Amino acid sequence: MGDIALLDLRLRRRLTLGYMLGMAAYTAVVIALYPTFKDAHGLDALVQDSGAVAALFGATDPLTSPAGWLGANLYGNFLPLLTLMATIGYGATAIAGQNEEGTLALVASLPVRRARIAMAKLAALAVQALPVPVATAACIVAGRGLDLNLGAAQLWGATAGVVGLGLVFGALALLLGALTGSRGVALGVTTGAAAVSYLVNSLAPLIDWLEPGRYFSPFFYAVGDHQLRDGQSPAWLAVLGGAALVLAGAAVIAFRRLDVR
């Protein structure tokens, strides 16, 4: 099982490294710019005056605060986006993509139960969810000398939420790939679901009838409840973990029934 996971990770190592280094470079720029804007209180007024636009970009707290700055420039948008690109991309490829390429048949022909193969794919998915969020958080820790001081509990709690978010949608892509055998379907449907989830979480505070829908959005449990300001709720992490486990279990069952070509 470990060899299967390692092979998948090796095949994606350059892409994963590119995501991680790109996000680290962007994070460094965000950190370096904060001292310039931390006293620009006009930015806070801008957020208040343009609530809908600010919400779409993940700006929910004052931009001059460390939590607001990181939320608007990283945790509310770009960090989840790159994490989802890594996990959804792998989830759609791990079963459906390899089935379309014909390489999955070689793996399935090994004297290993399909459930163990699926679990190896899930283990690789869990690893895929880590590099981008962890590298981002490490850069923020390294940049504390530039007045961007955020509590360790808030930082790593929000980072754990992003990892959980990646696992949920990555597992969904894996499940859809196992159900349909189509990488395009898995990638398209999961990406669409993530986009809808993001919009619901962002706009729910501004639209009354959309407010209950927030609790169906994984983004809310990951980064949408002021996690950078107030800290992450263990209950919210449990929701993300539970959803990922349910989807992962369903993916294992679906893979056992997939007609591998």
PDB file of N, CA and C in Angstrom, residues 31-132:
ATOM      1  N   ILE A  31       3.463  39.413   3.484  1.00  0.00           N
ATOM      2  CA  ILE A  31       4.055  39.756   4.779  1.00  0.00           C
ATOM      3  C   ILE A  31       4.872  41.039   4.673  1.00  0.00           C
ATOM      4  N   ALA A  32       5.652  41.162   3.606  1.00  0.00           N
ATOM      5  CA  ALA A  32       6.513  42.334   3.436  1.00  0.00           C
ATOM      6  C   ALA A  32       5.709  43.617   3.257  1.00  0.00           C
ATOM      7  N   LEU A  33       4.508  43.513   2.694  1.00  0.00           N
ATOM      8  CA  LEU A  33       3.682  44.698   2.454  1.00  0.00           C
ATOM      9  C   LEU A  33       2.916  45.156   3.688  1.00  0.00           C
ATOM     10  N   TYR A  34       2.757  44.286   4.662  1.00  0.00           N
ATOM     11  CA  TYR A  34       1.908  44.638   5.809  1.00  0.00           C
ATOM     12  C   TYR A  34       2.366  45.893   6.545  1.00  0.00           C
ATOM     13  N   PRO A  35       3.657  46.092   6.847  1.00  0.00           N
ATOM     14  CA  PRO A  35       4.049  47.320   7.551  1.00  0.00           C
ATOM     15  C   PRO A  35       3.641  48.592   6.822  1.00  0.00           C
ATOM     16  N   THR A  36       3.541  48.533   5.505  1.00  0.00           N
ATOM     17  CA  THR A  36       3.150  49.708   4.724  1.00  0.00           C
ATOM     18  C   THR A  36       1.675  50.040   4.908  1.00  0.00           C
ATOM     19  N   PHE A  37       0.850  49.018   5.119  1.00  0.00           N
ATOM     20  CA  PHE A  37      -0.597  49.227   5.151  1.00  0.00           C
ATOM     21  C   PHE A  37      -1.211  49.126   6.547  1.00  0.00           C
ATOM     22  N   LYS A  38      -0.431  48.754   7.550  1.00  0.00           N
ATOM     23  CA  LYS A  38      -1.032  48.489   8.861  1.00  0.00           C
ATOM     24  C   LYS A  38      -1.633  49.733   9.513  1.00  0.00           C
ATOM     25  N   ASP A  39      -1.175  50.917   9.111  1.00  0.00           N
ATOM     26  CA  ASP A  39      -1.724  52.154   9.666  1.00  0.00           C
ATOM     27  C   ASP A  39      -2.648  52.873   8.687  1.00  0.00           C
ATOM     28  N   ALA A  40      -2.934  52.244   7.558  1.00  0.00           N
ATOM     29  CA  ALA A  40      -3.810  52.854   6.547  1.00  0.00           C
ATOM     30  C   ALA A  40      -5.262  52.529   6.885  1.00  0.00           C
ATOM     31  N   HIS A  41      -5.811  53.239   7.846  1.00  0.00           N
ATOM     32  CA  HIS A  41      -7.150  52.911   8.337  1.00  0.00           C
ATOM     33  C   HIS A  41      -8.241  53.188   7.308  1.00  0.00           C
ATOM     34  N   GLY A  42      -7.878  53.886   6.243  1.00  0.00           N
ATOM     35  CA  GLY A  42      -8.840  54.060   5.163  1.00  0.00           C
ATOM     36  C   GLY A  42      -9.226  52.737   4.526  1.00  0.00           C
ATOM     37  N   LEU A  43      -8.339  51.747   4.608  1.00  0.00           N
ATOM     38  CA  LEU A  43      -8.658  50.420   4.079  1.00  0.00           C
ATOM     39  C   LEU A  43      -9.802  49.784   4.848  1.00  0.00           C
ATOM     40  N   ASP A  44      -9.836  50.021   6.154  1.00  0.00           N
ATOM     41  CA  ASP A  44     -10.921  49.463   6.961  1.00  0.00           C
ATOM     42  C   ASP A  44     -12.259  50.083   6.566  1.00  0.00           C
ATOM     43  N   ALA A  45     -12.240  51.386   6.300  1.00  0.00           N
ATOM     44  CA  ALA A  45     -13.462  52.047   5.857  1.00  0.00           C
ATOM     45  C   ALA A  45     -13.899  51.527   4.499  1.00  0.00           C
ATOM     46  N   LEU A  46     -12.928  51.217   3.642  1.00  0.00           N
ATOM     47  CA  LEU A  46     -13.245  50.679   2.319  1.00  0.00           C
ATOM     48  C   LEU A  46     -13.952  49.337   2.439  1.00  0.00           C
ATOM     49  N   VAL A  47     -13.494  48.496   3.346  1.00  0.00           N
ATOM     50  CA  VAL A  47     -14.125  47.193   3.555  1.00  0.00           C
ATOM     51  C   VAL A  47     -15.556  47.369   4.046  1.00  0.00           C
ATOM     52  N   GLN A  48     -15.762  48.313   4.957  1.00  0.00           N
ATOM     53  CA  GLN A  48     -17.101  48.537   5.499  1.00  0.00           C
ATOM     54  C   GLN A  48     -18.046  49.097   4.442  1.00  0.00           C
ATOM     55  N   ASP A  49     -17.525  49.957   3.570  1.00  0.00           N
ATOM     56  CA  ASP A  49     -18.376  50.596   2.566  1.00  0.00           C
ATOM     57  C   ASP A  49     -18.705  49.678   1.394  1.00  0.00           C
ATOM     58  N   SER A  50     -17.846  48.731   1.116  1.00  0.00           N
ATOM     59  CA  SER A  50     -18.076  47.817  -0.013  1.00  0.00           C
ATOM     60  C   SER A  50     -18.160  46.385   0.510  1.00  0.00           C
ATOM     61  N   GLY A  51     -19.177  46.147   1.324  1.00  0.00           N
ATOM     62  CA  GLY A  51     -19.297  44.863   2.014  1.00  0.00           C
ATOM     63  C   GLY A  51     -19.353  43.667   1.094  1.00  0.00           C
ATOM     64  N   ALA A  52     -20.134  43.753   0.012  1.00  0.00           N
ATOM     65  CA  ALA A  52     -20.305  42.603  -0.875  1.00  0.00           C
ATOM     66  C   ALA A  52     -18.997  42.253  -1.582  1.00  0.00           C
ATOM     67  N   VAL A  53     -18.327  43.273  -2.114  1.00  0.00           N
ATOM     68  CA  VAL A  53     -17.069  43.030  -2.819  1.00  0.00           C
ATOM     69  C   VAL A  53     -16.014  42.502  -1.856  1.00  0.00           C
ATOM     70  N   ALA A  54     -15.950  43.114  -0.674  1.00  0.00           N
ATOM     71  CA  ALA A  54     -14.974  42.664   0.321  1.00  0.00           C
ATOM     72  C   ALA A  54     -15.236  41.220   0.729  1.00  0.00           C
ATOM     73  N   ALA A  55     -16.507  40.875   0.897  1.00  0.00           N
ATOM     74  CA  ALA A  55     -16.855  39.507   1.295  1.00  0.00           C
ATOM     75  C   ALA A  55     -16.444  38.502   0.235  1.00  0.00           C
ATOM     76  N   LEU A  56     -16.604  38.867  -1.031  1.00  0.00           N
ATOM     77  CA  LEU A  56     -16.223  37.954  -2.111  1.00  0.00           C
ATOM     78  C   LEU A  56     -14.736  37.637  -2.093  1.00  0.00           C
ATOM     79  N   PHE A  57     -13.941  38.576  -1.600  1.00  0.00           N
ATOM     80  CA  PHE A  57     -12.496  38.369  -1.551  1.00  0.00           C
ATOM     81  C   PHE A  57     -12.023  37.883  -0.187  1.00  0.00           C
ATOM     82  N   GLY A  58     -12.960  37.553   0.686  1.00  0.00           N
ATOM     83  CA  GLY A  58     -12.594  36.993   1.981  1.00  0.00           C
ATOM     84  C   GLY A  58     -12.186  38.013   3.018  1.00  0.00           C
ATOM     85  N   ALA A  59     -12.475  39.295   2.776  1.00  0.00           N
ATOM     86  CA  ALA A  59     -12.121  40.342   3.734  1.00  0.00           C
ATOM     87  C   ALA A  59     -13.272  40.523   4.715  1.00  0.00           C
ATOM     88  N   THR A  60     -13.165  39.909   5.872  1.00  0.00           N
ATOM     89  CA  THR A  60     -14.240  39.969   6.864  1.00  0.00           C
ATOM     90  C   THR A  60     -13.832  40.705   8.130  1.00  0.00           C
ATOM     91  N   ASP A  61     -12.557  40.969   8.306  1.00  0.00           N
ATOM     92  CA  ASP A  61     -12.049  41.692   9.473  1.00  0.00           C
ATOM     93  C   ASP A  61     -11.271  42.912   8.999  1.00  0.00           C
ATOM     94  N   PRO A  62     -11.016  43.888   9.893  1.00  0.00           N
ATOM     95  CA  PRO A  62     -10.259  45.079   9.492  1.00  0.00           C
ATOM     96  C   PRO A  62      -8.932  44.712   8.828  1.00  0.00           C
ATOM     97  N   LEU A  63      -8.673  45.304   7.671  1.00  0.00           N
ATOM     98  CA  LEU A  63      -7.470  44.960   6.916  1.00  0.00           C
ATOM     99  C   LEU A  63      -6.186  45.388   7.609  1.00  0.00           C
ATOM    100  N   THR A  64      -6.283  46.335   8.533  1.00  0.00           N
ATOM    101  CA  THR A  64      -5.078  46.792   9.220  1.00  0.00           C
ATOM    102  C   THR A  64      -4.678  45.869  10.367  1.00  0.00           C
ATOM    103  N   SER A  65      -5.520  44.914  10.697  1.00  0.00           N
ATOM    104  CA  SER A  65      -5.177  43.936  11.731  1.00  0.00           C
ATOM    105  C   SER A  65      -4.483  42.744  11.085  1.00  0.00           C
ATOM    106  N   PRO A  66      -3.614  42.044  11.815  1.00  0.00           N
ATOM    107  CA  PRO A  66      -2.968  40.860  11.233  1.00  0.00           C
ATOM    108  C   PRO A  66      -3.968  39.830  10.726  1.00  0.00           C
ATOM    109  N   ALA A  67      -5.028  39.583  11.502  1.00  0.00           N
ATOM    110  CA  ALA A  67      -6.028  38.599  11.084  1.00  0.00           C
ATOM    111  C   ALA A  67      -6.742  39.046   9.814  1.00  0.00           C
ATOM    112  N   GLY A  68      -7.100  40.326   9.753  1.00  0.00           N
ATOM    113  CA  GLY A  68      -7.788  40.831   8.576  1.00  0.00           C
ATOM    114  C   GLY A  68      -6.901  40.838   7.343  1.00  0.00           C
ATOM    115  N   TRP A  69      -5.637  41.219   7.521  1.00  0.00           N
ATOM    116  CA  TRP A  69      -4.695  41.256   6.399  1.00  0.00           C
ATOM    117  C   TRP A  69      -4.458  39.862   5.829  1.00  0.00           C
ATOM    118  N   LEU A  70      -4.217  38.911   6.705  1.00  0.00           N
ATOM    119  CA  LEU A  70      -3.969  37.544   6.242  1.00  0.00           C
ATOM    120  C   LEU A  70      -5.228  36.902   5.683  1.00  0.00           C
ATOM    121  N   GLY A  71      -6.378  37.243   6.252  1.00  0.00           N
ATOM    122  CA  GLY A  71      -7.621  36.688   5.734  1.00  0.00           C
ATOM    123  C   GLY A  71      -7.930  37.186   4.338  1.00  0.00           C
ATOM    124  N   ALA A  72      -7.755  38.491   4.125  1.00  0.00           N
ATOM    125  CA  ALA A  72      -8.090  39.082   2.827  1.00  0.00           C
ATOM    126  C   ALA A  72      -7.098  38.705   1.739  1.00  0.00           C
ATOM    127  N   ASN A  73      -5.852  38.456   2.114  1.00  0.00           N
ATOM    128  CA  ASN A  73      -4.813  38.206   1.119  1.00  0.00           C
ATOM    129  C   ASN A  73      -4.370  36.758   1.001  1.00  0.00           C
ATOM    130  N   LEU A  74      -4.727  35.928   1.985  1.00  0.00           N
ATOM    131  CA  LEU A  74      -4.264  34.545   1.962  1.00  0.00           C
ATOM    132  C   LEU A  74      -5.362  33.548   2.313  1.00  0.00           C
ATOM    133  N   TYR A  75      -5.778  33.556   3.565  1.00  0.00           N
ATOM    134  CA  TYR A  75      -6.636  32.482   4.065  1.00  0.00           C
ATOM    135  C   TYR A  75      -8.065  32.556   3.549  1.00  0.00           C
ATOM    136  N   GLY A  76      -8.484  33.722   3.122  1.00  0.00           N
ATOM    137  CA  GLY A  76      -9.845  33.834   2.616  1.00  0.00           C
ATOM    138  C   GLY A  76      -9.986  33.510   1.147  1.00  0.00           C
ATOM    139  N   ASN A  77      -8.862  33.336   0.431  1.00  0.00           N
ATOM    140  CA  ASN A  77      -8.964  33.145  -1.016  1.00  0.00           C
ATOM    141  C   ASN A  77      -7.816  32.310  -1.603  1.00  0.00           C
ATOM    142  N   PHE A  78      -6.620  32.897  -1.711  1.00  0.00           N
ATOM    143  CA  PHE A  78      -5.553  32.246  -2.478  1.00  0.00           C
ATOM    144  C   PHE A  78      -5.051  30.951  -1.847  1.00  0.00           C
ATOM    145  N   LEU A  79      -4.930  30.921  -0.531  1.00  0.00           N
ATOM    146  CA  LEU A  79      -4.444  29.699   0.109  1.00  0.00           C
ATOM    147  C   LEU A  79      -5.415  28.531  -0.077  1.00  0.00           C
ATOM    148  N   PRO A  80      -6.720  28.713   0.194  1.00  0.00           N
ATOM    149  CA  PRO A  80      -7.643  27.611  -0.114  1.00  0.00           C
ATOM    150  C   PRO A  80      -7.643  27.238  -1.588  1.00  0.00           C
ATOM    151  N   LEU A  81      -7.526  28.238  -2.474  1.00  0.00           N
ATOM    152  CA  LEU A  81      -7.551  27.960  -3.913  1.00  0.00           C
ATOM    153  C   LEU A  81      -6.408  27.030  -4.317  1.00  0.00           C
ATOM    154  N   LEU A  82      -5.187  27.348  -3.908  1.00  0.00           N
ATOM    155  CA  LEU A  82      -4.053  26.506  -4.299  1.00  0.00           C
ATOM    156  C   LEU A  82      -4.101  25.142  -3.622  1.00  0.00           C
ATOM    157  N   THR A  83      -4.577  25.118  -2.391  1.00  0.00           N
ATOM    158  CA  THR A  83      -4.708  23.828  -1.710  1.00  0.00           C
ATOM    159  C   THR A  83      -5.713  22.947  -2.431  1.00  0.00           C
ATOM    160  N   LEU A  84      -6.830  23.536  -2.856  1.00  0.00           N
ATOM    161  CA  LEU A  84      -7.845  22.766  -3.582  1.00  0.00           C
ATOM    162  C   LEU A  84      -7.352  22.357  -4.964  1.00  0.00           C
ATOM    163  N   MET A  85      -6.562  23.195  -5.596  1.00  0.00           N
ATOM    164  CA  MET A  85      -5.990  22.793  -6.884  1.00  0.00           C
ATOM    165  C   MET A  85      -5.146  21.532  -6.720  1.00  0.00           C
ATOM    166  N   ALA A  86      -4.405  21.463  -5.619  1.00  0.00           N
ATOM    167  CA  ALA A  86      -3.559  20.292  -5.371  1.00  0.00           C
ATOM    168  C   ALA A  86      -4.393  19.058  -5.056  1.00  0.00           C
ATOM    169  N   THR A  87      -5.371  19.200  -4.158  1.00  0.00           N
ATOM    170  CA  THR A  87      -6.110  18.014  -3.705  1.00  0.00           C
ATOM    171  C   THR A  87      -7.173  17.571  -4.708  1.00  0.00           C
ATOM    172  N   ILE A  88      -7.887  18.514  -5.295  1.00  0.00           N
ATOM    173  CA  ILE A  88      -8.891  18.134  -6.297  1.00  0.00           C
ATOM    174  C   ILE A  88      -8.198  17.560  -7.527  1.00  0.00           C
ATOM    175  N   GLY A  89      -7.097  18.188  -7.918  1.00  0.00           N
ATOM    176  CA  GLY A  89      -6.355  17.669  -9.067  1.00  0.00           C
ATOM    177  C   GLY A  89      -5.898  16.244  -8.853  1.00  0.00           C
ATOM    178  N   TYR A  90      -5.369  15.965  -7.668  1.00  0.00           N
ATOM    179  CA  TYR A  90      -4.937  14.596  -7.396  1.00  0.00           C
ATOM    180  C   TYR A  90      -6.134  13.662  -7.256  1.00  0.00           C
ATOM    181  N   GLY A  91      -7.172  14.115  -6.561  1.00  0.00           N
ATOM    182  CA  GLY A  91      -8.341  13.256  -6.371  1.00  0.00           C
ATOM    183  C   GLY A  91      -8.973  12.827  -7.682  1.00  0.00           C
ATOM    184  N   ALA A  92      -9.011  13.741  -8.649  1.00  0.00           N
ATOM    185  CA  ALA A  92      -9.596  13.410  -9.951  1.00  0.00           C
ATOM    186  C   ALA A  92      -8.690  12.510 -10.776  1.00  0.00           C
ATOM    187  N   THR A  93      -7.394  12.580 -10.519  1.00  0.00           N
ATOM    188  CA  THR A  93      -6.424  11.801 -11.293  1.00  0.00           C
ATOM    189  C   THR A  93      -6.160  10.424 -10.700  1.00  0.00           C
ATOM    190  N   ALA A  94      -6.215  10.319  -9.380  1.00  0.00           N
ATOM    191  CA  ALA A  94      -5.745   9.121  -8.682  1.00  0.00           C
ATOM    192  C   ALA A  94      -6.424   7.842  -9.140  1.00  0.00           C
ATOM    193  N   ILE A  95      -7.722   7.909  -9.400  1.00  0.00           N
ATOM    194  CA  ILE A  95      -8.452   6.726  -9.865  1.00  0.00           C
ATOM    195  C   ILE A  95      -8.939   6.926 -11.296  1.00  0.00           C
ATOM    196  N   ALA A  96      -9.773   7.951 -11.509  1.00  0.00           N
ATOM    197  CA  ALA A  96     -10.366   8.149 -12.836  1.00  0.00           C
ATOM    198  C   ALA A  96      -9.308   8.465 -13.891  1.00  0.00           C
ATOM    199  N   GLY A  97      -8.387   9.371 -13.567  1.00  0.00           N
ATOM    200  CA  GLY A  97      -7.362   9.735 -14.538  1.00  0.00           C
ATOM    201  C   GLY A  97      -6.470   8.563 -14.904  1.00  0.00           C
ATOM    202  N   GLN A  98      -6.060   7.811 -13.906  1.00  0.00           N
ATOM    203  CA  GLN A  98      -5.215   6.648 -14.175  1.00  0.00           C
ATOM    204  C   GLN A  98      -5.989   5.547 -14.894  1.00  0.00           C
ATOM    205  N   ASN A  99      -7.293   5.482 -14.640  1.00  0.00           N
ATOM    206  CA  ASN A  99      -8.115   4.498 -15.357  1.00  0.00           C
ATOM    207  C   ASN A  99      -8.205   4.857 -16.839  1.00  0.00           C
ATOM    208  N   GLU A 100      -8.354   6.130 -17.135  1.00  0.00           N
ATOM    209  CA  GLU A 100      -8.411   6.566 -18.529  1.00  0.00           C
ATOM    210  C   GLU A 100      -7.075   6.351 -19.236  1.00  0.00           C
ATOM    211  N   GLU A 101      -5.982   6.496 -18.502  1.00  0.00           N
ATOM    212  CA  GLU A 101      -4.653   6.301 -19.099  1.00  0.00           C
ATOM    213  C   GLU A 101      -4.289   4.828 -19.244  1.00  0.00           C
ATOM    214  N   GLY A 102      -5.009   3.974 -18.540  1.00  0.00           N
ATOM    215  CA  GLY A 102      -4.722   2.549 -18.590  1.00  0.00           C
ATOM    216  C   GLY A 102      -3.724   2.067 -17.558  1.00  0.00           C
ATOM    217  N   THR A 103      -3.204   2.984 -16.740  1.00  0.00           N
ATOM    218  CA  THR A 103      -2.211   2.580 -15.737  1.00  0.00           C
ATOM    219  C   THR A 103      -2.852   1.975 -14.494  1.00  0.00           C
ATOM    220  N   LEU A 104      -4.109   2.310 -14.239  1.00  0.00           N
ATOM    221  CA  LEU A 104      -4.771   1.769 -13.050  1.00  0.00           C
ATOM    222  C   LEU A 104      -4.950   0.260 -13.155  1.00  0.00           C
ATOM    223  N   ALA A 105      -5.117  -0.236 -14.375  1.00  0.00           N
ATOM    224  CA  ALA A 105      -5.285  -1.684 -14.566  1.00  0.00           C
ATOM    225  C   ALA A 105      -4.051  -2.442 -14.090  1.00  0.00           C
ATOM    226  N   LEU A 106      -2.878  -1.853 -14.290  1.00  0.00           N
ATOM    227  CA  LEU A 106      -1.648  -2.498 -13.831  1.00  0.00           C
ATOM    228  C   LEU A 106      -1.614  -2.583 -12.311  1.00  0.00           C
ATOM    229  N   VAL A 107      -2.043  -1.502 -11.661  1.00  0.00           N
ATOM    230  CA  VAL A 107      -2.066  -1.494 -10.196  1.00  0.00           C
ATOM    231  C   VAL A 107      -3.109  -2.469  -9.673  1.00  0.00           C
ATOM    232  N   ALA A 108      -4.284  -2.477 -10.320  1.00  0.00           N
ATOM    233  CA  ALA A 108      -5.367  -3.358  -9.877  1.00  0.00           C
ATOM    234  C   ALA A 108      -5.035  -4.831 -10.080  1.00  0.00           C
ATOM    235  N   SER A 109      -4.095  -5.118 -10.977  1.00  0.00           N
ATOM    236  CA  SER A 109      -3.721  -6.514 -11.229  1.00  0.00           C
ATOM    237  C   SER A 109      -2.762  -7.064 -10.175  1.00  0.00           C
ATOM    238  N   LEU A 110      -2.257  -6.194  -9.316  1.00  0.00           N
ATOM    239  CA  LEU A 110      -1.361  -6.646  -8.256  1.00  0.00           C
ATOM    240  C   LEU A 110      -2.136  -7.470  -7.227  1.00  0.00           C
ATOM    241  N   PRO A 111      -1.463  -8.350  -6.507  1.00  0.00           N
ATOM    242  CA  PRO A 111      -2.150  -9.154  -5.483  1.00  0.00           C
ATOM    243  C   PRO A 111      -2.452  -8.338  -4.226  1.00  0.00           C
ATOM    244  N   VAL A 112      -3.185  -7.264  -4.428  1.00  0.00           N
ATOM    245  CA  VAL A 112      -3.561  -6.360  -3.341  1.00  0.00           C
ATOM    246  C   VAL A 112      -5.049  -6.080  -3.466  1.00  0.00           C
ATOM    247  N   ARG A 113      -5.751  -6.125  -2.368  1.00  0.00           N
ATOM    248  CA  ARG A 113      -7.185  -5.862  -2.418  1.00  0.00           C
ATOM    249  C   ARG A 113      -7.452  -4.420  -2.857  1.00  0.00           C
ATOM    250  N   ARG A 114      -8.559  -4.250  -3.549  1.00  0.00           N
ATOM    251  CA  ARG A 114      -8.888  -2.905  -4.037  1.00  0.00           C
ATOM    252  C   ARG A 114      -9.064  -1.915  -2.890  1.00  0.00           C
ATOM    253  N   ALA A 115      -9.591  -2.390  -1.783  1.00  0.00           N
ATOM    254  CA  ALA A 115      -9.771  -1.487  -0.648  1.00  0.00           C
ATOM    255  C   ALA A 115      -8.430  -0.917  -0.194  1.00  0.00           C
ATOM    256  N   ARG A 116      -7.401  -1.732  -0.215  1.00  0.00           N
ATOM    257  CA  ARG A 116      -6.076  -1.264   0.189  1.00  0.00           C
ATOM    258  C   ARG A 116      -5.486  -0.297  -0.843  1.00  0.00           C
ATOM    259  N   ILE A 117      -5.785  -0.543  -2.111  1.00  0.00           N
ATOM    260  CA  ILE A 117      -5.341   0.399  -3.147  1.00  0.00           C
ATOM    261  C   ILE A 117      -6.002   1.757  -2.932  1.00  0.00           C
ATOM    262  N   ALA A 118      -7.315   1.737  -2.683  1.00  0.00           N
ATOM    263  CA  ALA A 118      -8.039   2.985  -2.444  1.00  0.00           C
ATOM    264  C   ALA A 118      -7.509   3.696  -1.207  1.00  0.00           C
ATOM    265  N   MET A 119      -7.195   2.942  -0.175  1.00  0.00           N
ATOM    266  CA  MET A 119      -6.652   3.552   1.040  1.00  0.00           C
ATOM    267  C   MET A 119      -5.280   4.167   0.784  1.00  0.00           C
ATOM    268  N   ALA A 120      -4.504   3.558  -0.098  1.00  0.00           N
ATOM    269  CA  ALA A 120      -3.213   4.140  -0.475  1.00  0.00           C
ATOM    270  C   ALA A 120      -3.415   5.469  -1.193  1.00  0.00           C
ATOM    271  N   LYS A 121      -4.418   5.525  -2.058  1.00  0.00           N
ATOM    272  CA  LYS A 121      -4.733   6.780  -2.750  1.00  0.00           C
ATOM    273  C   LYS A 121      -5.159   7.852  -1.745  1.00  0.00           C
ATOM    274  N   LEU A 122      -5.936   7.450  -0.747  1.00  0.00           N
ATOM    275  CA  LEU A 122      -6.384   8.397   0.271  1.00  0.00           C
ATOM    276  C   LEU A 122      -5.215   8.888   1.121  1.00  0.00           C
ATOM    277  N   ALA A 123      -4.270   7.999   1.404  1.00  0.00           N
ATOM    278  CA  ALA A 123      -3.080   8.416   2.152  1.00  0.00           C
ATOM    279  C   ALA A 123      -2.278   9.445   1.358  1.00  0.00           C
ATOM    280  N   ALA A 124      -2.141   9.217   0.063  1.00  0.00           N
ATOM    281  CA  ALA A 124      -1.440  10.179  -0.786  1.00  0.00           C
ATOM    282  C   ALA A 124      -2.194  11.505  -0.836  1.00  0.00           C
ATOM    283  N   LEU A 125      -3.525  11.434  -0.850  1.00  0.00           N
ATOM    284  CA  LEU A 125      -4.342  12.649  -0.836  1.00  0.00           C
ATOM    285  C   LEU A 125      -4.085  13.452   0.436  1.00  0.00           C
ATOM    286  N   ALA A 126      -4.011  12.760   1.570  1.00  0.00           N
ATOM    287  CA  ALA A 126      -3.754  13.449   2.835  1.00  0.00           C
ATOM    288  C   ALA A 126      -2.416  14.185   2.797  1.00  0.00           C
ATOM    289  N   VAL A 127      -1.425  13.574   2.181  1.00  0.00           N
ATOM    290  CA  VAL A 127      -0.117  14.221   2.057  1.00  0.00           C
ATOM    291  C   VAL A 127      -0.206  15.426   1.117  1.00  0.00           C
ATOM    292  N   GLN A 128      -0.982  15.299   0.046  1.00  0.00           N
ATOM    293  CA  GLN A 128      -1.136  16.395  -0.912  1.00  0.00           C
ATOM    294  C   GLN A 128      -1.750  17.635  -0.269  1.00  0.00           C
ATOM    295  N   ALA A 129      -2.550  17.441   0.771  1.00  0.00           N
ATOM    296  CA  ALA A 129      -3.232  18.569   1.410  1.00  0.00           C
ATOM    297  C   ALA A 129      -2.314  19.385   2.313  1.00  0.00           C
ATOM    298  N   LEU A 130      -1.123  18.895   2.602  1.00  0.00           N
ATOM    299  CA  LEU A 130      -0.273  19.522   3.615  1.00  0.00           C
ATOM    300  C   LEU A 130       0.717  20.579   3.118  1.00  0.00           C
ATOM    301  N   PRO A 131       1.459  20.371   2.025  1.00  0.00           N
ATOM    302  CA  PRO A 131       2.586  21.268   1.718  1.00  0.00           C
ATOM    303  C   PRO A 131       2.227  22.739   1.584  1.00  0.00           C
ATOM    304  N   VAL A 132       1.166  23.066   0.864  1.00  0.00           N
ATOM    305  CA  VAL A 132       0.840  24.478   0.625  1.00  0.00           C
ATOM    306  C   VAL A 132       0.430  25.188   1.918  1.00  0.00           C
TER     307      VAL A 132
END
